[in-house]
mmCIF file of C-alpha atoms in Angstrom:
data_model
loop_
_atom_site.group_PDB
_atom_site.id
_atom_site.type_symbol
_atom_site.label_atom_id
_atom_site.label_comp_id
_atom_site.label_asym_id
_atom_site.label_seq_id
_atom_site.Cartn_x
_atom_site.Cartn_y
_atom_site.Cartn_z
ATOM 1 C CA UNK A 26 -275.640 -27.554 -40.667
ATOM 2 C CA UNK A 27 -272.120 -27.270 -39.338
ATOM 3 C CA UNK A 28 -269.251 -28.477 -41.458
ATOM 4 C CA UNK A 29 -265.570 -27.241 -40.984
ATOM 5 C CA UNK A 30 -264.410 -24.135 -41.902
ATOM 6 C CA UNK A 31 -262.006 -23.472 -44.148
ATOM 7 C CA UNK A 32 -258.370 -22.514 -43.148
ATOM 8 C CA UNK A 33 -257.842 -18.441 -43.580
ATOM 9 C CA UNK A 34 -255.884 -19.221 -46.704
ATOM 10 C CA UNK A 35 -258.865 -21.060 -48.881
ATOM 11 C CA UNK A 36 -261.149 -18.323 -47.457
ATOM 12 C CA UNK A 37 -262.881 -16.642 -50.990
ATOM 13 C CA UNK A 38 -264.229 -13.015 -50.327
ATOM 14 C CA UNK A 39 -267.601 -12.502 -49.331
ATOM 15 C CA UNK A 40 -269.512 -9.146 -49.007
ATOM 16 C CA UNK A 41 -272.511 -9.383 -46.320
ATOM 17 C CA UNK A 42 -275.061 -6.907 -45.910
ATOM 18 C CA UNK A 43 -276.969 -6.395 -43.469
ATOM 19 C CA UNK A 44 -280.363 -4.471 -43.472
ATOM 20 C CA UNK A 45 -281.412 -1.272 -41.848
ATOM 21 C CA UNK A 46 -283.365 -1.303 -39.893
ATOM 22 C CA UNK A 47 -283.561 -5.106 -38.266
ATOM 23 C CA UNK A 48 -284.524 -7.101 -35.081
ATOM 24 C CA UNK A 49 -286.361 -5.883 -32.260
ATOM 25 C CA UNK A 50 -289.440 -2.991 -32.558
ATOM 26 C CA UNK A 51 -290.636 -1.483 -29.880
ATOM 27 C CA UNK A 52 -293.499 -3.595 -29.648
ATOM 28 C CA UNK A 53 -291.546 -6.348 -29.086
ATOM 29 C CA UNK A 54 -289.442 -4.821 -26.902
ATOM 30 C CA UNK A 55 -291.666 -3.501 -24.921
ATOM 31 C CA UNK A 56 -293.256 -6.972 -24.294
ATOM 32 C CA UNK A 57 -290.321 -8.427 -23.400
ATOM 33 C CA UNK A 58 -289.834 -5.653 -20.535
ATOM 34 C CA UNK A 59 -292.976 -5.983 -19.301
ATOM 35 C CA UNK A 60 -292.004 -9.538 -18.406
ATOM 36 C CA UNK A 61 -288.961 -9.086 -17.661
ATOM 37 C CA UNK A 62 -289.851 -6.313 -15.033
ATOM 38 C CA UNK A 63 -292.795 -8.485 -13.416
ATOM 39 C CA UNK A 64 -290.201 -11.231 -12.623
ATOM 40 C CA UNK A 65 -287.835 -8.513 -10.831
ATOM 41 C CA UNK A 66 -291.306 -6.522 -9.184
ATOM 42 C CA UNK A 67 -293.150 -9.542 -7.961
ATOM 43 C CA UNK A 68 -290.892 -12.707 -8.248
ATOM 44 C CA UNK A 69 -291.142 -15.932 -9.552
ATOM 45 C CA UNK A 70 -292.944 -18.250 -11.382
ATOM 46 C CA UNK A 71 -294.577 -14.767 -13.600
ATOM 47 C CA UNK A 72 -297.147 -16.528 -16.060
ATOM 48 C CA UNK A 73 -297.680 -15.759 -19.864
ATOM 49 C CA UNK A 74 -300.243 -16.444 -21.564
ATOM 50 C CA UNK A 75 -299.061 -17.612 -25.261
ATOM 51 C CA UNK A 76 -295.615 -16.853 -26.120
ATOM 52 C CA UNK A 77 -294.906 -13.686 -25.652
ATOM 53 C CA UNK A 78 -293.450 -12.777 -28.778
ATOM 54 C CA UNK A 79 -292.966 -14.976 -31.441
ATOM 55 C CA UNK A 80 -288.772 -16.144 -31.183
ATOM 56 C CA UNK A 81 -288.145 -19.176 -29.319
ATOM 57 C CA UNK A 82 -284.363 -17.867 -28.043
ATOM 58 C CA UNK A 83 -286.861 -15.093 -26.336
ATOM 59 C CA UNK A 84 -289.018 -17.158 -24.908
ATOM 60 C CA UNK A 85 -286.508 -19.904 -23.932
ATOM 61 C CA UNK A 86 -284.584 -17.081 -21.923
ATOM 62 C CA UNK A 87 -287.287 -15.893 -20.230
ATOM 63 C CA UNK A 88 -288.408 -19.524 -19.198
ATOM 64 C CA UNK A 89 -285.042 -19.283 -17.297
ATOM 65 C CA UNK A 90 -285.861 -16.400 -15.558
ATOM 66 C CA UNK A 91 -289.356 -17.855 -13.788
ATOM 67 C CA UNK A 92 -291.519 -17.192 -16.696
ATOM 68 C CA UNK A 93 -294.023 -19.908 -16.954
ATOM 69 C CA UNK A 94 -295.598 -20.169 -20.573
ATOM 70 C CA UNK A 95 -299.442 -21.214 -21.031
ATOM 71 C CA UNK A 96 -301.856 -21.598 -23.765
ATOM 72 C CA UNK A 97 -305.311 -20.622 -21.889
ATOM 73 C CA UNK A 98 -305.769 -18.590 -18.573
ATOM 74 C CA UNK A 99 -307.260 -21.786 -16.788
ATOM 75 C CA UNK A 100 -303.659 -23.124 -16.359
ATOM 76 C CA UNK A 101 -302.651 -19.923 -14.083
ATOM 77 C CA UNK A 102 -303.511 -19.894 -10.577
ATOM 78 C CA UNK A 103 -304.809 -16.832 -9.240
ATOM 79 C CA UNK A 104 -302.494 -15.435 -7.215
ATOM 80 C CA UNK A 105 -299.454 -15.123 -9.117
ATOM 81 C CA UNK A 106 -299.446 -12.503 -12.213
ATOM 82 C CA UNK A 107 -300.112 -13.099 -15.618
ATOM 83 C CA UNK A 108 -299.111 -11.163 -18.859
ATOM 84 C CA UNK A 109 -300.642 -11.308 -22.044
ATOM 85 C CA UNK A 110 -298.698 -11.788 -25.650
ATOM 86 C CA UNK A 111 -297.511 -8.644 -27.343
ATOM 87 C CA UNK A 112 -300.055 -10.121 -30.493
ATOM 88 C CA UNK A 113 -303.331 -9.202 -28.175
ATOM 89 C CA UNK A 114 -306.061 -10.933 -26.545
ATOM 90 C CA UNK A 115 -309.974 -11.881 -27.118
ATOM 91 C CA UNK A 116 -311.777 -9.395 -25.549
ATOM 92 C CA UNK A 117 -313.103 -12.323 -22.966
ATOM 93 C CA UNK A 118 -309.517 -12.979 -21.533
ATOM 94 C CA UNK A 119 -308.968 -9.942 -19.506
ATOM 95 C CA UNK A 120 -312.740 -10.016 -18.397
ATOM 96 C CA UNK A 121 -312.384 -14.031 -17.755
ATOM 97 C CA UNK A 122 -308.949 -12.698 -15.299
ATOM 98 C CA UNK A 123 -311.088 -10.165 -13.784
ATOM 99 C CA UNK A 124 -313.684 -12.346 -12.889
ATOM 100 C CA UNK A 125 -311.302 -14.152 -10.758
ATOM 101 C CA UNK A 126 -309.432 -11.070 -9.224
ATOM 102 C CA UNK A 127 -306.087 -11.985 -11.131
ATOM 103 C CA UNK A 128 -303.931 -9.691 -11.420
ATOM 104 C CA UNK A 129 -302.557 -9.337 -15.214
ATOM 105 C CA UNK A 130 -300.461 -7.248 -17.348
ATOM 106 C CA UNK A 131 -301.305 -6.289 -20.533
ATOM 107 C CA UNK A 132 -298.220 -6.619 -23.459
ATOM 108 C CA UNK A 133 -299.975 -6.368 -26.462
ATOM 109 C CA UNK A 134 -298.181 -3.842 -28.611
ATOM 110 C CA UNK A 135 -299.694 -0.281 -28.782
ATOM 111 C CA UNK A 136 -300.409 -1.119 -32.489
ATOM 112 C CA UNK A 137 -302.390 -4.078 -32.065
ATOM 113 C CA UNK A 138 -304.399 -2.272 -29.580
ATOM 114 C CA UNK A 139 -304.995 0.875 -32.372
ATOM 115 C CA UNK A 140 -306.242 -1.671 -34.731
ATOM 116 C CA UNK A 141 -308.942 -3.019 -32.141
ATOM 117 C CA UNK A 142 -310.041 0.717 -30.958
ATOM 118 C CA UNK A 143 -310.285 1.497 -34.817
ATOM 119 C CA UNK A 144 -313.209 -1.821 -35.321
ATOM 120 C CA UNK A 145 -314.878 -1.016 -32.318
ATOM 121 C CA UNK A 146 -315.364 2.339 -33.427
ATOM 122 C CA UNK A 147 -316.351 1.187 -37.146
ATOM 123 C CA UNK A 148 -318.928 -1.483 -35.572
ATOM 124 C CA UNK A 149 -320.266 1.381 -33.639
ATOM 125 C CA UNK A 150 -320.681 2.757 -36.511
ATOM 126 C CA UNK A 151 -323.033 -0.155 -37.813
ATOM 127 C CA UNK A 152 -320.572 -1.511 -39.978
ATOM 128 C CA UNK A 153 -319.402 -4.799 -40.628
ATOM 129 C CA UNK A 154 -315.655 -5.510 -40.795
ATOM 130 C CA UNK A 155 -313.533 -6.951 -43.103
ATOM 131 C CA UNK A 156 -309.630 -7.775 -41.474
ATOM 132 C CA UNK A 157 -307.341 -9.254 -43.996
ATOM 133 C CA UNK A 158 -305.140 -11.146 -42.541
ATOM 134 C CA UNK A 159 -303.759 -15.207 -41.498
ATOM 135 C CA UNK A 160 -306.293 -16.965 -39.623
ATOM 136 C CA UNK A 161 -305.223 -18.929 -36.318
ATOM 137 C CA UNK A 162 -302.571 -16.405 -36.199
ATOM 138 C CA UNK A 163 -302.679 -14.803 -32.087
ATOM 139 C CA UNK A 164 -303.422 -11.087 -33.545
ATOM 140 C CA UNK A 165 -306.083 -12.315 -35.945
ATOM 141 C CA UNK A 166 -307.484 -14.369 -32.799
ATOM 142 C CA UNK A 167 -307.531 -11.448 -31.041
ATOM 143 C CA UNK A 168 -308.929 -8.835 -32.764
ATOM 144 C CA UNK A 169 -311.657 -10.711 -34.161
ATOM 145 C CA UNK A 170 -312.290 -11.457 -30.339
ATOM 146 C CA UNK A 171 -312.800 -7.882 -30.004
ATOM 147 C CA UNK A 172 -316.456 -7.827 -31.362
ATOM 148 C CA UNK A 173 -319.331 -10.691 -30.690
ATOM 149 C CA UNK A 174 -319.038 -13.326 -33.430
ATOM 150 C CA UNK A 175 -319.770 -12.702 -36.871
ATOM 151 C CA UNK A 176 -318.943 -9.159 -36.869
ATOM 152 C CA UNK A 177 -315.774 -9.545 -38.667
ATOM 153 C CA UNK A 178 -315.472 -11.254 -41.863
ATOM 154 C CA UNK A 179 -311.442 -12.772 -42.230
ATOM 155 C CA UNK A 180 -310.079 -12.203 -45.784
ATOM 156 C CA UNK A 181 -306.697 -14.366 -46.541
ATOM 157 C CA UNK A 182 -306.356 -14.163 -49.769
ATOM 158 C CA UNK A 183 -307.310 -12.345 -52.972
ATOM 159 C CA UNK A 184 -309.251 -15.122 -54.326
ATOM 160 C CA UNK A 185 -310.826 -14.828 -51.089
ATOM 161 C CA UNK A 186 -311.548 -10.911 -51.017
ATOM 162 C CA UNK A 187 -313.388 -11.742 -54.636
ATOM 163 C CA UNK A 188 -315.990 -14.242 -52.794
ATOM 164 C CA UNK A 189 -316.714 -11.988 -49.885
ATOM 165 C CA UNK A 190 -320.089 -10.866 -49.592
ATOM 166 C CA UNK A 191 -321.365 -8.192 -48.064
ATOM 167 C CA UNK A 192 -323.899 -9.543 -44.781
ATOM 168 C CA UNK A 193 -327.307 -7.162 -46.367
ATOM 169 C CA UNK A 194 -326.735 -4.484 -46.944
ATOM 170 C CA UNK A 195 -324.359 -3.737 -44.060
ATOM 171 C CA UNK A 196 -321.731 -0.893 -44.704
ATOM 172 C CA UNK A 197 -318.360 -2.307 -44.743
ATOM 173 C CA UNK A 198 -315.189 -1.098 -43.104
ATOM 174 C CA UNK A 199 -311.703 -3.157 -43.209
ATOM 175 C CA UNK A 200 -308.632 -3.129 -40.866
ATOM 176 C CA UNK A 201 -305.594 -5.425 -41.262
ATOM 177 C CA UNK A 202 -303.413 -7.442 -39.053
ATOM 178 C CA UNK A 203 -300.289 -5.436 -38.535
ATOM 179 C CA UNK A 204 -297.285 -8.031 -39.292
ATOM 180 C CA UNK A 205 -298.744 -8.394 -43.196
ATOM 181 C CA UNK A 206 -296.979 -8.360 -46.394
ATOM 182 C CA UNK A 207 -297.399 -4.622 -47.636
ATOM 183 C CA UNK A 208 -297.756 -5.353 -51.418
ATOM 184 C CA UNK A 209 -300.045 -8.905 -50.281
ATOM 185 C CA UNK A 210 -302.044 -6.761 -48.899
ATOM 186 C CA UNK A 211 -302.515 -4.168 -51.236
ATOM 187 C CA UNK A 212 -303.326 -6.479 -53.689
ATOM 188 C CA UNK A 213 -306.268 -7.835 -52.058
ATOM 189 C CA UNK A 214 -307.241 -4.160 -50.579
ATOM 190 C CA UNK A 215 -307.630 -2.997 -54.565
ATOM 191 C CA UNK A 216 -309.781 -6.144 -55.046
ATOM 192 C CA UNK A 217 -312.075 -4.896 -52.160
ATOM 193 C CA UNK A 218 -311.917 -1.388 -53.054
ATOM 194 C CA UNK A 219 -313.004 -2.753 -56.702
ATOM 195 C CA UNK A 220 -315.890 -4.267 -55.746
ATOM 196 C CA UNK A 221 -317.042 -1.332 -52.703
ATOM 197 C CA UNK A 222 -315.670 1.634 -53.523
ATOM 198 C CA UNK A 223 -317.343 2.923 -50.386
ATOM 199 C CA UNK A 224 -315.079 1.214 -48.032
ATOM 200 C CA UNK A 225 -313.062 3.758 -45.745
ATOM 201 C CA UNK A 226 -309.651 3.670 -44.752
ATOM 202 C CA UNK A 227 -308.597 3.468 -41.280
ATOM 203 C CA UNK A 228 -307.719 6.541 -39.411
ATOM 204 C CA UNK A 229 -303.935 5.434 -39.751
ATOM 205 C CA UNK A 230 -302.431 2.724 -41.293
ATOM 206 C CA UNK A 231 -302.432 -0.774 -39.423
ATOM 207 C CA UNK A 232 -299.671 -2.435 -41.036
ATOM 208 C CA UNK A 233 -297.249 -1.209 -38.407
ATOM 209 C CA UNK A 234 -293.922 1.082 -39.101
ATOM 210 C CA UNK A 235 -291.710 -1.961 -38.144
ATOM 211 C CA UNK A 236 -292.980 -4.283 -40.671
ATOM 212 C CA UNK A 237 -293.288 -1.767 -43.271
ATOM 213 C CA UNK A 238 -289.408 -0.579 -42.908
ATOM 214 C CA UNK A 239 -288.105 -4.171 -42.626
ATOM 215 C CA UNK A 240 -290.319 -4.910 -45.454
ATOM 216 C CA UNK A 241 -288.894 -1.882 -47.485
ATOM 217 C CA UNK A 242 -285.097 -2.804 -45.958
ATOM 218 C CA UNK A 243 -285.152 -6.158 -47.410
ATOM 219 C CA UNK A 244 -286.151 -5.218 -50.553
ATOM 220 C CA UNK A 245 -282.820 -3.289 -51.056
ATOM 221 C CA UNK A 246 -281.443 -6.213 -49.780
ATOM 222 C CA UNK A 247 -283.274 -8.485 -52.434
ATOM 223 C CA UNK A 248 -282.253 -6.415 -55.414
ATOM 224 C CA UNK A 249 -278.578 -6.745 -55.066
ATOM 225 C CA UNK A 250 -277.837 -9.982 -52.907
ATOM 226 C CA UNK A 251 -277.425 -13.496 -54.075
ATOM 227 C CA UNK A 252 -278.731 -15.056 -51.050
ATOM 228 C CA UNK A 253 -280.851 -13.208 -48.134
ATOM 229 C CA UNK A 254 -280.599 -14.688 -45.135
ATOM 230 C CA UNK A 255 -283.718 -13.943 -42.156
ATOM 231 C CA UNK A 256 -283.325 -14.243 -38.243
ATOM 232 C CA UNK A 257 -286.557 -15.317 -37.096
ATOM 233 C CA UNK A 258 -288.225 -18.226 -35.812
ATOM 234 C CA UNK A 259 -290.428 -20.425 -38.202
ATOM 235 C CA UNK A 260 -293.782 -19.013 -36.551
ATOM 236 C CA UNK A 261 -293.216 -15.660 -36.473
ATOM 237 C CA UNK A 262 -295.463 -13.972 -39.556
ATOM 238 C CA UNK A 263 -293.680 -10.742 -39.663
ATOM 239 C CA UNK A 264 -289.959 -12.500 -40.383
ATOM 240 C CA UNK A 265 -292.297 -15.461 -42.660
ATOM 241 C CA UNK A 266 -293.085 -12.396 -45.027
ATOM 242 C CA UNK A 267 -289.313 -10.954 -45.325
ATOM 243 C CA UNK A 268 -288.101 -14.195 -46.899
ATOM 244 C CA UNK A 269 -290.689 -13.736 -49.436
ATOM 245 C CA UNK A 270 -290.052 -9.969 -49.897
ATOM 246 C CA UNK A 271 -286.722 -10.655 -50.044
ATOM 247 C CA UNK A 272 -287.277 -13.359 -52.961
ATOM 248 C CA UNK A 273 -289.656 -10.955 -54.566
ATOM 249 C CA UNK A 274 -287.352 -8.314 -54.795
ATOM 250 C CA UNK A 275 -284.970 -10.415 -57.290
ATOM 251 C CA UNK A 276 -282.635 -12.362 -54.336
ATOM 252 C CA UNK A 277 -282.101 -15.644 -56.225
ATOM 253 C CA UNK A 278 -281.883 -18.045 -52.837
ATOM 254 C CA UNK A 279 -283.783 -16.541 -49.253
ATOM 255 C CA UNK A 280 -283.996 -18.230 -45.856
ATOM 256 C CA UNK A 281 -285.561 -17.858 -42.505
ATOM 257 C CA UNK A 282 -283.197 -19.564 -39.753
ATOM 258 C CA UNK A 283 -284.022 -19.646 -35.837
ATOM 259 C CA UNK A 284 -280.038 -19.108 -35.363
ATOM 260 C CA UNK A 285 -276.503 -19.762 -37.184
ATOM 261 C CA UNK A 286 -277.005 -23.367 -36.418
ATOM 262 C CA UNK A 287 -279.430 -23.381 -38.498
ATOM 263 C CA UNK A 288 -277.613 -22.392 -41.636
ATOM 264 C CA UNK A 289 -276.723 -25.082 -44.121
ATOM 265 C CA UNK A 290 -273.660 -24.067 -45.925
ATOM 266 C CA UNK A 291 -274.299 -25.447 -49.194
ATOM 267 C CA UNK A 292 -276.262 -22.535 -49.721
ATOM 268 C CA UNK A 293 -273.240 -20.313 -49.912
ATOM 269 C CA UNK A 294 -271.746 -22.418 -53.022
ATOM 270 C CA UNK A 295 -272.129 -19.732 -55.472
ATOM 271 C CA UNK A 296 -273.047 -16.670 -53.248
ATOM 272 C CA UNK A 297 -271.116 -13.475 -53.668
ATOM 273 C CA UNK A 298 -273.471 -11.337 -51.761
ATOM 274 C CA UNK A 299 -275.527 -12.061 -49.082
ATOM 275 C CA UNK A 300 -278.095 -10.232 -47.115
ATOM 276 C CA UNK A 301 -278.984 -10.400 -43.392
ATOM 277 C CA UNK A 302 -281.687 -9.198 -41.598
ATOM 278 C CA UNK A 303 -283.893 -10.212 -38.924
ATOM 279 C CA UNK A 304 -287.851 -10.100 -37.636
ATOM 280 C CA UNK A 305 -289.272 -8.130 -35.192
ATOM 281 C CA UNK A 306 -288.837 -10.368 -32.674
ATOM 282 C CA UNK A 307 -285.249 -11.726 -33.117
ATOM 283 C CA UNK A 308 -282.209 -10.705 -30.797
ATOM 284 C CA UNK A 309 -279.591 -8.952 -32.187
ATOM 285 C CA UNK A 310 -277.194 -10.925 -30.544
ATOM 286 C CA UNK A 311 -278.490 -13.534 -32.772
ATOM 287 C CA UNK A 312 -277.970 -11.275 -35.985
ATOM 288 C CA UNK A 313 -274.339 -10.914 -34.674
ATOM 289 C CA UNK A 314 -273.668 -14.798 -34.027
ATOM 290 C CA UNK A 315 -274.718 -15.841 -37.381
ATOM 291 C CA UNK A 316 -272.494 -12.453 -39.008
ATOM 292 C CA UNK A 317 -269.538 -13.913 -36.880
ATOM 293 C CA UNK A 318 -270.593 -17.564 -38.361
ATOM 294 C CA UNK A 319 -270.213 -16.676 -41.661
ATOM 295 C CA UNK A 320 -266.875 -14.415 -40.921
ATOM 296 C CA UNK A 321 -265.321 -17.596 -39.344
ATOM 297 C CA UNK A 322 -265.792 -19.394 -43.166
ATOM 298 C CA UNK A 323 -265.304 -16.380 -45.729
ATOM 299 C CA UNK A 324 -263.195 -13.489 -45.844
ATOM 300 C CA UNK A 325 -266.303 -11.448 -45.676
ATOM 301 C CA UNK A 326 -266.735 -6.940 -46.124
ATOM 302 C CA UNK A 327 -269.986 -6.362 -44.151
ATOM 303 C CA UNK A 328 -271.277 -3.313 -45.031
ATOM 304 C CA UNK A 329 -274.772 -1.708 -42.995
ATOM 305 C CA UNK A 330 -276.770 -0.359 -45.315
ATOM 306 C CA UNK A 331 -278.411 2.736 -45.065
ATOM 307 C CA UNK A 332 -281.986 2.741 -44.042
ATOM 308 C CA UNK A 333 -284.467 4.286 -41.112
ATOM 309 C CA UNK A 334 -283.196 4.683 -38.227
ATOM 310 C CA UNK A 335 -286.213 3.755 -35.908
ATOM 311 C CA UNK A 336 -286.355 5.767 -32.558
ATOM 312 C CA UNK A 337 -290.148 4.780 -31.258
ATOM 313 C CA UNK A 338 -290.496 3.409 -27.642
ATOM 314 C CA UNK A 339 -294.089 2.769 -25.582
ATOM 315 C CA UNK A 340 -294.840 3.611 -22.129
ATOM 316 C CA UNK A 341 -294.912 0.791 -19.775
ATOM 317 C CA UNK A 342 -298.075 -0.814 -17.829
ATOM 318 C CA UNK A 343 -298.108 1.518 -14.356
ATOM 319 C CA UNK A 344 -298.152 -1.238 -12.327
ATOM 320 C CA UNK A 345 -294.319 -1.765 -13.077
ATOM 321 C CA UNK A 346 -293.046 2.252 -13.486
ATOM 322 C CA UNK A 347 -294.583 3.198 -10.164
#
């Protein structure tokens, strides 16, 4: 909401923090390359199929490049390339573009892909999977698309992990989708674990590093900030689940916003502290628009706090190194 801002003299001091680590992973980042690159490599129109990530300002951007943005594969032709979302695929999309000699690039983050190696080995295994997670989200569409249907079992909720039942007597194995709530999900994994004590853990952990230390960099954020404010689009799960760490964590007032437009400045009525941070997915240029927004109304101290410094990157496709 914009209203005027003050003159420098009615200014009132304002410290903002802002999280550490924030925005982009190197999921997401590596997605965005991949289409990025394609465009420069083979020209335009490049096709996607989804969005690629999750943040409208990305996708938007990219549109202006010659990206061309498409819910199924029938709405590509086949001779112009195609990439798939950094959230993963059904296992029949790449097999439905190969069927049709398309060519396609495949952006679904390294971490995704571990979680769909790690059920195809546990339903080799004979076992039936549970994956807690959102359902209708892309990943969740995705993985479960990995196996033929009704080998995975979806688990939302706790109330839900207390009415699963087990198909026979199937062994069980579980994976998760990897832009979660940590605590969420523990909560419903000790439910499971309750009731099958049997059920093994995956070989690593699926909730990914980048949610778990933007999860664990709000939460600092949370404790001592009056209001946290979250760069992220409305549909993007991993910057949904800050907001609600952040609240969690003892903020009194958290928001997600798609940009500094989006901030409504009533909210800053009694707000000596607030925290920023952003989802995987968001821009940092977007991060530093809505810092400058709130400098150009407060006399604001914006202080970084101390967190992990991430330094992970993923190897891109072949196709667009060689």
């Amino acid at each position: 909401m914009d209203m005027t801002a003050p003159s420098p003299s009615d200014r009132r001091s304002l410290v903002v923090r802002l999280a550490t680590p924030r925005g982009f992973c190197a999921g997401v980042d590596r997605a965005i390359q991949i289409v990025e690159r394609a465009l420069e490599k083979y020209g335009a129109p490049v096709f996607v199929r989804h969005e690629i990530v999750h943040n409208r300002h990305v996708v938007e951007r990219l549109k202006a490049l010659g990206a061309v943005f498409v819910k199924e594969l029938d709405e590509c032709p086949d001779d112009r390339p195609v990439v798939f979302s950094a959230h993963g695929v059904p296992r029949a999309v790449p097999e439905a573009a190969r069927s049709r000699d398309m060519f396609f690039l495949d952006a679904t983050c390294p971490l995704v892909s571990k979680v769909h190696v790690e059920c195809e080995r546990r339903h080799e295994e004979g076992r039936h999977i549970i994956l807690i997670g959102h359902a209708g989200h892309p990943e969740v569409i995705g993985t479960m698309g990995q196996l033929p249907a009704g080998a995975i079992s979806l688990v939302e909720t706790v109330e839900d992990a207390e009415a699963f039942q087990r198909p026979g007597d199937q062994p069980l194995a579980y994976a998760t989708q990897t832009t979660l709530s940590v605590d969420d999900t523990a909560e419903i994994l000790s439910v499971l674990k309750a009731r099958f004590p049997e059920l093994p853990d995956p070989h690593k952990e699926d909730i990914c590093y980048a949610t778990t230390n933007r999860q664990e960099a709000v939460k600092r954020l949370g404790e001592g900030s009056d209001l946290v404010l979250v760069v992220g689009s409305a549909n993007s799960s991993n910057s949904a689940r800050l907001v609600e760490v952040a609240l969690r964590a003892g903020a009194r007032d958290a928001r997600l916003v798609d940009d500094a437009s989006a901030i409504d400045w009533r909210w800053f009525d009694t707000v000596q502290t607030v925290g920023v941070t952003a989802g995987a997915s968001a821009p940092e240029k977007l991060i530093t628009d809505l810092v400058d927004a709130i400098g150009a109304r407060f006399d604001t101290t914006v202080i970084e706090d101390d967190g992990v410094r991430e330094a992970v990157t993923f190897k891109l496709p072949r196709a667009l190194v060689d």
